[in-house]
mmCIF file with all atom_site columns, C-alpha atoms in Angstrom:
data_model
loop_
_atom_site.group_PDB
_atom_site.id
_atom_site.type_symbol
_atom_site.label_atom_id
_atom_site.label_alt_id
_atom_site.label_comp_id
_atom_site.label_asym_id
_atom_site.label_entity_id
_atom_site.label_seq_id
_atom_site.pdbx_PDB_ins_code
_atom_site.Cartn_x
_atom_site.Cartn_y
_atom_site.Cartn_z
_atom_site.occupancy
_atom_site.B_iso_or_equiv
_atom_site.pdbx_formal_charge
_atom_site.auth_seq_id
_atom_site.auth_comp_id
_atom_site.auth_asym_id
_atom_site.auth_atom_id
_atom_site.pdbx_PDB_model_num
ATOM 1   C CA . MET A 1 1   ? -19.091 -7.085  39.228 1.00 0.00 ? 1   MET A CA 1
ATOM 2   C CA . LEU A 1 2   ? -15.672 -7.658  37.673 1.00 0.00 ? 2   LEU A CA 1
ATOM 3   C CA . PHE A 1 3   ? -13.400 -4.618  37.867 1.00 0.00 ? 3   PHE A CA 1
ATOM 4   C CA . ARG A 1 4   ? -11.207 -3.960  34.844 1.00 0.00 ? 4   ARG A CA 1
ATOM 5   C CA . SER A 1 5   ? -8.173  -1.726  35.043 1.00 0.00 ? 5   SER A CA 1
ATOM 6   C CA . MET A 1 6   ? -6.191  -0.510  32.048 1.00 0.00 ? 6   MET A CA 1
ATOM 7   C CA . TRP A 1 7   ? -2.687  0.757   32.684 1.00 0.00 ? 7   TRP A CA 1
ATOM 8   C CA . THR A 1 8   ? -1.550  3.076   29.880 1.00 0.00 ? 8   THR A CA 1
ATOM 9   C CA . VAL A 1 9   ? 1.958   4.010   28.785 1.00 0.00 ? 9   VAL A CA 1
ATOM 10  C CA . ASN A 1 10  ? 3.400   6.209   26.062 1.00 0.00 ? 10  ASN A CA 1
ATOM 11  C CA . ILE A 1 11  ? 5.435   4.847   23.208 1.00 0.00 ? 11  ILE A CA 1
ATOM 12  C CA . VAL A 1 12  ? 9.129   4.374   23.901 1.00 0.00 ? 12  VAL A CA 1
ATOM 13  C CA . GLY A 1 13  ? 11.547  6.664   22.105 1.00 0.00 ? 13  GLY A CA 1
ATOM 14  C CA . PRO A 1 14  ? 14.992  8.227   22.379 1.00 0.00 ? 14  PRO A CA 1
ATOM 15  C CA . SER A 1 15  ? 13.848  10.594  25.144 1.00 0.00 ? 15  SER A CA 1
ATOM 16  C CA . THR A 1 16  ? 11.105  8.379   26.580 1.00 0.00 ? 16  THR A CA 1
ATOM 17  C CA . PRO A 1 17  ? 12.125  5.488   28.864 1.00 0.00 ? 17  PRO A CA 1
ATOM 18  C CA . GLY A 1 18  ? 10.498  2.088   28.845 1.00 0.00 ? 18  GLY A CA 1
ATOM 19  C CA . PRO A 1 19  ? 7.542   1.394   31.135 1.00 0.00 ? 19  PRO A CA 1
ATOM 20  C CA . ALA A 1 20  ? 9.170   -1.061  33.586 1.00 0.00 ? 20  ALA A CA 1
ATOM 21  C CA . PRO A 1 21  ? 9.864   1.462   36.420 1.00 0.00 ? 21  PRO A CA 1
ATOM 22  C CA . TRP A 1 22  ? 6.157   2.315   36.593 1.00 0.00 ? 22  TRP A CA 1
ATOM 23  C CA . TRP A 1 23  ? 4.687   -1.193  36.273 1.00 0.00 ? 23  TRP A CA 1
ATOM 24  C CA . PRO A 1 24  ? 2.170   -1.601  39.137 1.00 0.00 ? 24  PRO A CA 1
ATOM 25  C CA . GLY A 1 25  ? 1.981   -5.393  38.804 1.00 0.00 ? 25  GLY A CA 1
ATOM 26  C CA . ASN A 1 26  ? -0.430  -7.997  37.467 1.00 0.00 ? 26  ASN A CA 1
ATOM 27  C CA . SER A 1 27  ? -2.694  -7.786  40.515 1.00 0.00 ? 27  SER A CA 1
ATOM 28  C CA . TYR A 1 28  ? -3.642  -4.222  39.506 1.00 0.00 ? 28  TYR A CA 1
ATOM 29  C CA . VAL A 1 29  ? -3.795  -4.460  35.710 1.00 0.00 ? 29  VAL A CA 1
ATOM 30  C CA . ASN A 1 30  ? -6.128  -6.360  33.363 1.00 0.00 ? 30  ASN A CA 1
ATOM 31  C CA . TRP A 1 31  ? -5.308  -4.557  30.112 1.00 0.00 ? 31  TRP A CA 1
ATOM 32  C CA . VAL A 1 32  ? -2.400  -2.396  28.968 1.00 0.00 ? 32  VAL A CA 1
ATOM 33  C CA . GLY A 1 33  ? -2.912  0.683   26.818 1.00 0.00 ? 33  GLY A CA 1
ATOM 34  C CA . ILE A 1 34  ? -0.257  2.270   24.639 1.00 0.00 ? 34  ILE A CA 1
ATOM 35  C CA . ASP A 1 35  ? -0.501  5.851   23.342 1.00 0.00 ? 35  ASP A CA 1
ATOM 36  C CA . GLY A 1 36  ? 1.372   6.785   20.188 1.00 0.00 ? 36  GLY A CA 1
ATOM 37  C CA . TYR A 1 37  ? 0.954   8.789   17.010 1.00 0.00 ? 37  TYR A CA 1
ATOM 38  C CA . TYR A 1 38  ? 2.036   8.678   13.385 1.00 0.00 ? 38  TYR A CA 1
ATOM 39  C CA . ARG A 1 39  ? 3.776   12.078  13.604 1.00 0.00 ? 39  ARG A CA 1
ATOM 40  C CA . VAL A 1 40  ? 6.286   11.847  10.765 1.00 0.00 ? 40  VAL A CA 1
ATOM 41  C CA . PRO A 1 41  ? 5.962   10.692  7.132  1.00 0.00 ? 41  PRO A CA 1
ATOM 42  C CA . SER A 1 42  ? 8.248   7.693   7.703  1.00 0.00 ? 42  SER A CA 1
ATOM 43  C CA . ALA A 1 43  ? 6.246   6.379   10.682 1.00 0.00 ? 43  ALA A CA 1
ATOM 44  C CA . ARG A 1 44  ? 5.103   2.760   10.514 1.00 0.00 ? 44  ARG A CA 1
ATOM 45  C CA . PHE A 1 45  ? 3.347   0.624   13.122 1.00 0.00 ? 45  PHE A CA 1
ATOM 46  C CA . ALA A 1 46  ? 6.512   -1.217  14.135 1.00 0.00 ? 46  ALA A CA 1
ATOM 47  C CA . THR A 1 47  ? 8.542   1.984   14.482 1.00 0.00 ? 47  THR A CA 1
ATOM 48  C CA . VAL A 1 48  ? 5.816   3.780   16.449 1.00 0.00 ? 48  VAL A CA 1
ATOM 49  C CA . PHE A 1 49  ? 4.599   0.966   18.730 1.00 0.00 ? 49  PHE A CA 1
ATOM 50  C CA . GLY A 1 50  ? 6.990   -1.982  18.372 1.00 0.00 ? 50  GLY A CA 1
ATOM 51  C CA . THR A 1 51  ? 9.426   -1.149  21.173 1.00 0.00 ? 51  THR A CA 1
ATOM 52  C CA . ALA A 1 52  ? 6.636   -0.347  23.639 1.00 0.00 ? 52  ALA A CA 1
ATOM 53  C CA . ILE A 1 53  ? 4.842   -3.607  22.807 1.00 0.00 ? 53  ILE A CA 1
ATOM 54  C CA . VAL A 1 54  ? 8.040   -5.611  23.359 1.00 0.00 ? 54  VAL A CA 1
ATOM 55  C CA . ASP A 1 55  ? 8.683   -3.776  26.654 1.00 0.00 ? 55  ASP A CA 1
ATOM 56  C CA . VAL A 1 56  ? 5.116   -4.390  27.857 1.00 0.00 ? 56  VAL A CA 1
ATOM 57  C CA . ARG A 1 57  ? 5.344   -8.079  26.881 1.00 0.00 ? 57  ARG A CA 1
ATOM 58  C CA . GLU A 1 58  ? 8.399   -8.386  29.145 1.00 0.00 ? 58  GLU A CA 1
ATOM 59  C CA . LEU A 1 59  ? 6.150   -7.276  32.033 1.00 0.00 ? 59  LEU A CA 1
ATOM 60  C CA . THR A 1 60  ? 2.866   -9.046  31.314 1.00 0.00 ? 60  THR A CA 1
ATOM 61  C CA . SER A 1 61  ? 0.866   -11.147 28.882 1.00 0.00 ? 61  SER A CA 1
ATOM 62  C CA . ASP A 1 62  ? -2.270  -9.042  29.532 1.00 0.00 ? 62  ASP A CA 1
ATOM 63  C CA . PRO A 1 63  ? -4.144  -7.852  26.431 1.00 0.00 ? 63  PRO A CA 1
ATOM 64  C CA . ILE A 1 64  ? -2.863  -4.647  24.815 1.00 0.00 ? 64  ILE A CA 1
ATOM 65  C CA . LEU A 1 65  ? -5.015  -1.891  23.322 1.00 0.00 ? 65  LEU A CA 1
ATOM 66  C CA . ILE A 1 66  ? -3.603  1.032   21.365 1.00 0.00 ? 66  ILE A CA 1
ATOM 67  C CA . SER A 1 67  ? -5.514  3.402   23.632 1.00 0.00 ? 67  SER A CA 1
ATOM 68  C CA . GLU A 1 68  ? -4.827  6.649   21.778 1.00 0.00 ? 68  GLU A CA 1
ATOM 69  C CA . THR A 1 69  ? -3.514  7.124   18.260 1.00 0.00 ? 69  THR A CA 1
ATOM 70  C CA . ALA A 1 70  ? -3.938  9.031   15.014 1.00 0.00 ? 70  ALA A CA 1
ATOM 71  C CA . ALA A 1 71  ? -2.074  10.079  11.889 1.00 0.00 ? 71  ALA A CA 1
ATOM 72  C CA . GLU A 1 72  ? -1.740  13.605  10.600 1.00 0.00 ? 72  GLU A CA 1
ATOM 73  C CA . PRO A 1 73  ? -3.906  14.383  7.582  1.00 0.00 ? 73  PRO A CA 1
ATOM 74  C CA . SER A 1 74  ? -1.572  14.109  4.613  1.00 0.00 ? 74  SER A CA 1
ATOM 75  C CA . ASP A 1 75  ? -1.318  12.391  1.272  1.00 0.00 ? 75  ASP A CA 1
ATOM 76  C CA . ASP A 1 76  ? -0.358  9.153   3.035  1.00 0.00 ? 76  ASP A CA 1
ATOM 77  C CA . GLN A 1 77  ? -2.901  9.206   5.898  1.00 0.00 ? 77  GLN A CA 1
ATOM 78  C CA . SER A 1 78  ? -4.862  6.425   4.163  1.00 0.00 ? 78  SER A CA 1
ATOM 79  C CA . ALA A 1 79  ? -1.744  4.249   4.050  1.00 0.00 ? 79  ALA A CA 1
ATOM 80  C CA . LYS A 1 80  ? -1.075  4.905   7.735  1.00 0.00 ? 80  LYS A CA 1
ATOM 81  C CA . ILE A 1 81  ? -4.646  3.888   8.585  1.00 0.00 ? 81  ILE A CA 1
ATOM 82  C CA . ALA A 1 82  ? -4.174  0.601   6.724  1.00 0.00 ? 82  ALA A CA 1
ATOM 83  C CA . ASP A 1 83  ? -0.804  0.153   8.466  1.00 0.00 ? 83  ASP A CA 1
ATOM 84  C CA . LEU A 1 84  ? -2.433  0.717   11.864 1.00 0.00 ? 84  LEU A CA 1
ATOM 85  C CA . PHE A 1 85  ? -5.100  -1.937  11.289 1.00 0.00 ? 85  PHE A CA 1
ATOM 86  C CA . ALA A 1 86  ? -2.484  -4.349  9.918  1.00 0.00 ? 86  ALA A CA 1
ATOM 87  C CA . GLY A 1 87  ? -0.138  -3.710  12.848 1.00 0.00 ? 87  GLY A CA 1
ATOM 88  C CA . VAL A 1 88  ? -2.873  -4.320  15.423 1.00 0.00 ? 88  VAL A CA 1
ATOM 89  C CA . HIS A 1 89  ? -3.663  -7.571  13.620 1.00 0.00 ? 89  HIS A CA 1
ATOM 90  C CA . THR A 1 90  ? -0.021  -8.652  13.248 1.00 0.00 ? 90  THR A CA 1
ATOM 91  C CA . TYR A 1 91  ? 0.796   -8.054  16.919 1.00 0.00 ? 91  TYR A CA 1
ATOM 92  C CA . GLY A 1 92  ? -2.468  -9.664  18.104 1.00 0.00 ? 92  GLY A CA 1
ATOM 93  C CA . LEU A 1 93  ? -3.721  -6.579  19.944 1.00 0.00 ? 93  LEU A CA 1
ATOM 94  C CA . LEU A 1 94  ? -7.273  -5.837  21.082 1.00 0.00 ? 94  LEU A CA 1
ATOM 95  C CA . GLY A 1 95  ? -7.723  -2.844  18.785 1.00 0.00 ? 95  GLY A CA 1
ATOM 96  C CA . PHE A 1 96  ? -7.230  0.921   18.981 1.00 0.00 ? 96  PHE A CA 1
ATOM 97  C CA . ALA A 1 97  ? -8.947  4.214   19.812 1.00 0.00 ? 97  ALA A CA 1
ATOM 98  C CA . TRP A 1 98  ? -8.515  6.973   17.207 1.00 0.00 ? 98  TRP A CA 1
ATOM 99  C CA . PHE A 1 99  ? -7.906  10.478  18.602 1.00 0.00 ? 99  PHE A CA 1
ATOM 100 C CA . ASP A 1 100 ? -10.305 12.407  16.363 1.00 0.00 ? 100 ASP A CA 1
ATOM 101 C CA . ALA A 1 101 ? -9.709  15.973  17.495 1.00 0.00 ? 101 ALA A CA 1
ATOM 102 C CA . ASN A 1 102 ? -7.565  18.958  16.756 1.00 0.00 ? 102 ASN A CA 1
ATOM 103 C CA . ASP A 1 103 ? -5.152  19.843  19.524 1.00 0.00 ? 103 ASP A CA 1
ATOM 104 C CA . LEU A 1 104 ? -2.142  21.997  20.257 1.00 0.00 ? 104 LEU A CA 1
ATOM 105 C CA . SER A 1 105 ? 1.069   20.429  19.012 1.00 0.00 ? 105 SER A CA 1
ATOM 106 C CA . ILE A 1 106 ? 3.445   18.886  21.523 1.00 0.00 ? 106 ILE A CA 1
ATOM 107 C CA . SER A 1 107 ? 6.502   19.351  19.324 1.00 0.00 ? 107 SER A CA 1
ATOM 108 C CA . THR A 1 108 ? 5.720   22.856  17.991 1.00 0.00 ? 108 THR A CA 1
ATOM 109 C CA . PRO A 1 109 ? 4.272   25.157  20.686 1.00 0.00 ? 109 PRO A CA 1
ATOM 110 C CA . GLY A 1 110 ? 1.440   27.329  19.384 1.00 0.00 ? 110 GLY A CA 1
ATOM 111 C CA . LYS A 1 111 ? 0.803   25.132  16.326 1.00 0.00 ? 111 LYS A CA 1
ATOM 112 C CA . VAL A 1 112 ? -2.540  23.369  15.980 1.00 0.00 ? 112 VAL A CA 1
ATOM 113 C CA . GLN A 1 113 ? -2.128  19.653  15.331 1.00 0.00 ? 113 GLN A CA 1
ATOM 114 C CA . TYR A 1 114 ? -4.829  18.181  13.073 1.00 0.00 ? 114 TYR A CA 1
ATOM 115 C CA . TRP A 1 115 ? -5.718  14.536  13.672 1.00 0.00 ? 115 TRP A CA 1
ATOM 116 C CA . ARG A 1 116 ? -9.195  14.214  12.172 1.00 0.00 ? 116 ARG A CA 1
ATOM 117 C CA . LEU A 1 117 ? -10.132 11.876  9.371  1.00 0.00 ? 117 LEU A CA 1
ATOM 118 C CA . SER A 1 118 ? -10.983 14.692  7.007  1.00 0.00 ? 118 SER A CA 1
ATOM 119 C CA . SER A 1 119 ? -10.292 13.522  3.465  1.00 0.00 ? 119 SER A CA 1
ATOM 120 C CA . PRO A 1 120 ? -12.606 11.194  1.534  1.00 0.00 ? 120 PRO A CA 1
ATOM 121 C CA . ALA A 1 121 ? -9.670  8.827   0.981  1.00 0.00 ? 121 ALA A CA 1
ATOM 122 C CA . ALA A 1 122 ? -8.863  8.630   4.708  1.00 0.00 ? 122 ALA A CA 1
ATOM 123 C CA . LEU A 1 123 ? -12.516 8.045   5.602  1.00 0.00 ? 123 LEU A CA 1
ATOM 124 C CA . ALA A 1 124 ? -12.786 5.353   2.940  1.00 0.00 ? 124 ALA A CA 1
ATOM 125 C CA . ALA A 1 125 ? -9.610  3.642   4.199  1.00 0.00 ? 125 ALA A CA 1
ATOM 126 C CA . PHE A 1 126 ? -10.904 3.686   7.771  1.00 0.00 ? 126 PHE A CA 1
ATOM 127 C CA . ARG A 1 127 ? -14.323 2.306   6.759  1.00 0.00 ? 127 ARG A CA 1
ATOM 128 C CA . GLN A 1 128 ? -12.819 -0.415  4.570  1.00 0.00 ? 128 GLN A CA 1
ATOM 129 C CA . ASN A 1 129 ? -10.367 -1.593  7.234  1.00 0.00 ? 129 ASN A CA 1
ATOM 130 C CA . ALA A 1 130 ? -12.945 -1.395  10.047 1.00 0.00 ? 130 ALA A CA 1
ATOM 131 C CA . LYS A 1 131 ? -15.410 -3.428  7.998  1.00 0.00 ? 131 LYS A CA 1
ATOM 132 C CA . ALA A 1 132 ? -12.773 -6.087  7.334  1.00 0.00 ? 132 ALA A CA 1
ATOM 133 C CA . TRP A 1 133 ? -11.822 -6.084  11.043 1.00 0.00 ? 133 TRP A CA 1
ATOM 134 C CA . MET A 1 134 ? -15.441 -6.526  12.172 1.00 0.00 ? 134 MET A CA 1
ATOM 135 C CA . LYS A 1 135 ? -16.345 -9.249  9.661  1.00 0.00 ? 135 LYS A CA 1
ATOM 136 C CA . PRO A 1 136 ? -14.933 -12.103 11.799 1.00 0.00 ? 136 PRO A CA 1
ATOM 137 C CA . LEU A 1 137 ? -16.908 -10.761 14.787 1.00 0.00 ? 137 LEU A CA 1
ATOM 138 C CA . ALA A 1 138 ? -20.148 -10.812 12.803 1.00 0.00 ? 138 ALA A CA 1
ATOM 139 C CA . ASN A 1 139 ? -19.451 -14.396 11.745 1.00 0.00 ? 139 ASN A CA 1
ATOM 140 C CA . ALA A 1 140 ? -18.625 -15.470 15.314 1.00 0.00 ? 140 ALA A CA 1
ATOM 141 C CA . GLY A 1 141 ? -22.224 -15.154 16.490 1.00 0.00 ? 141 GLY A CA 1
ATOM 142 C CA . ALA A 1 142 ? -23.138 -15.048 20.157 1.00 0.00 ? 142 ALA A CA 1
ATOM 143 C CA . GLY A 1 143 ? -19.688 -16.191 21.257 1.00 0.00 ? 143 GLY A CA 1
ATOM 144 C CA . ASN A 1 144 ? -18.291 -12.706 20.540 1.00 0.00 ? 144 ASN A CA 1
ATOM 145 C CA . LEU A 1 145 ? -14.914 -14.087 19.548 1.00 0.00 ? 145 LEU A CA 1
ATOM 146 C CA . HIS A 1 146 ? -11.980 -11.768 19.156 1.00 0.00 ? 146 HIS A CA 1
ATOM 147 C CA . PRO A 1 147 ? -11.270 -11.531 15.407 1.00 0.00 ? 147 PRO A CA 1
ATOM 148 C CA . LEU A 1 148 ? -7.588  -12.356 15.690 1.00 0.00 ? 148 LEU A CA 1
ATOM 149 C CA . SER A 1 149 ? -7.201  -15.018 18.293 1.00 0.00 ? 149 SER A CA 1
ATOM 150 C CA . GLY A 1 150 ? -10.413 -17.003 18.034 1.00 0.00 ? 150 GLY A CA 1
ATOM 151 C CA . SER A 1 151 ? -10.675 -16.758 21.814 1.00 0.00 ? 151 SER A CA 1
ATOM 152 C CA . SER A 1 152 ? -13.280 -14.969 23.865 1.00 0.00 ? 152 SER A CA 1
ATOM 153 C CA . SER A 1 153 ? -12.666 -11.283 24.427 1.00 0.00 ? 153 SER A CA 1
ATOM 154 C CA . PRO A 1 154 ? -11.361 -10.478 27.910 1.00 0.00 ? 154 PRO A CA 1
#
């Protein structure tokens, strides 16, 4: 059996250092995960994940998965969902895992942070983008090609 190991880092920000000091090395990692959230109205894929992706690419060419993400329910949650799918496509990443739960806020102690896809518009945006993402996989047949690269999934 082939063992797969995903090493996961947080996004890089003003108070969060890059991942290089904690890199275990290619002999221990098959995939890299990046956790990050659309926490502010101005957030875009490149501003949330771009620096971390560049930093990870300096360490390895292993596939990257956005391993935990979400956008706060708001009037622009649908746009952020579309931006997330587009960013994953643009950067050639494996995909993402949506954090679909309510949790205590990191930035505001005692506040509940809502991450669920709760509005009809957000659900529709997610369905539409997921359907478009999966279409190349359905057309690939038994080869199970990755929709972006045309190569076999790792």
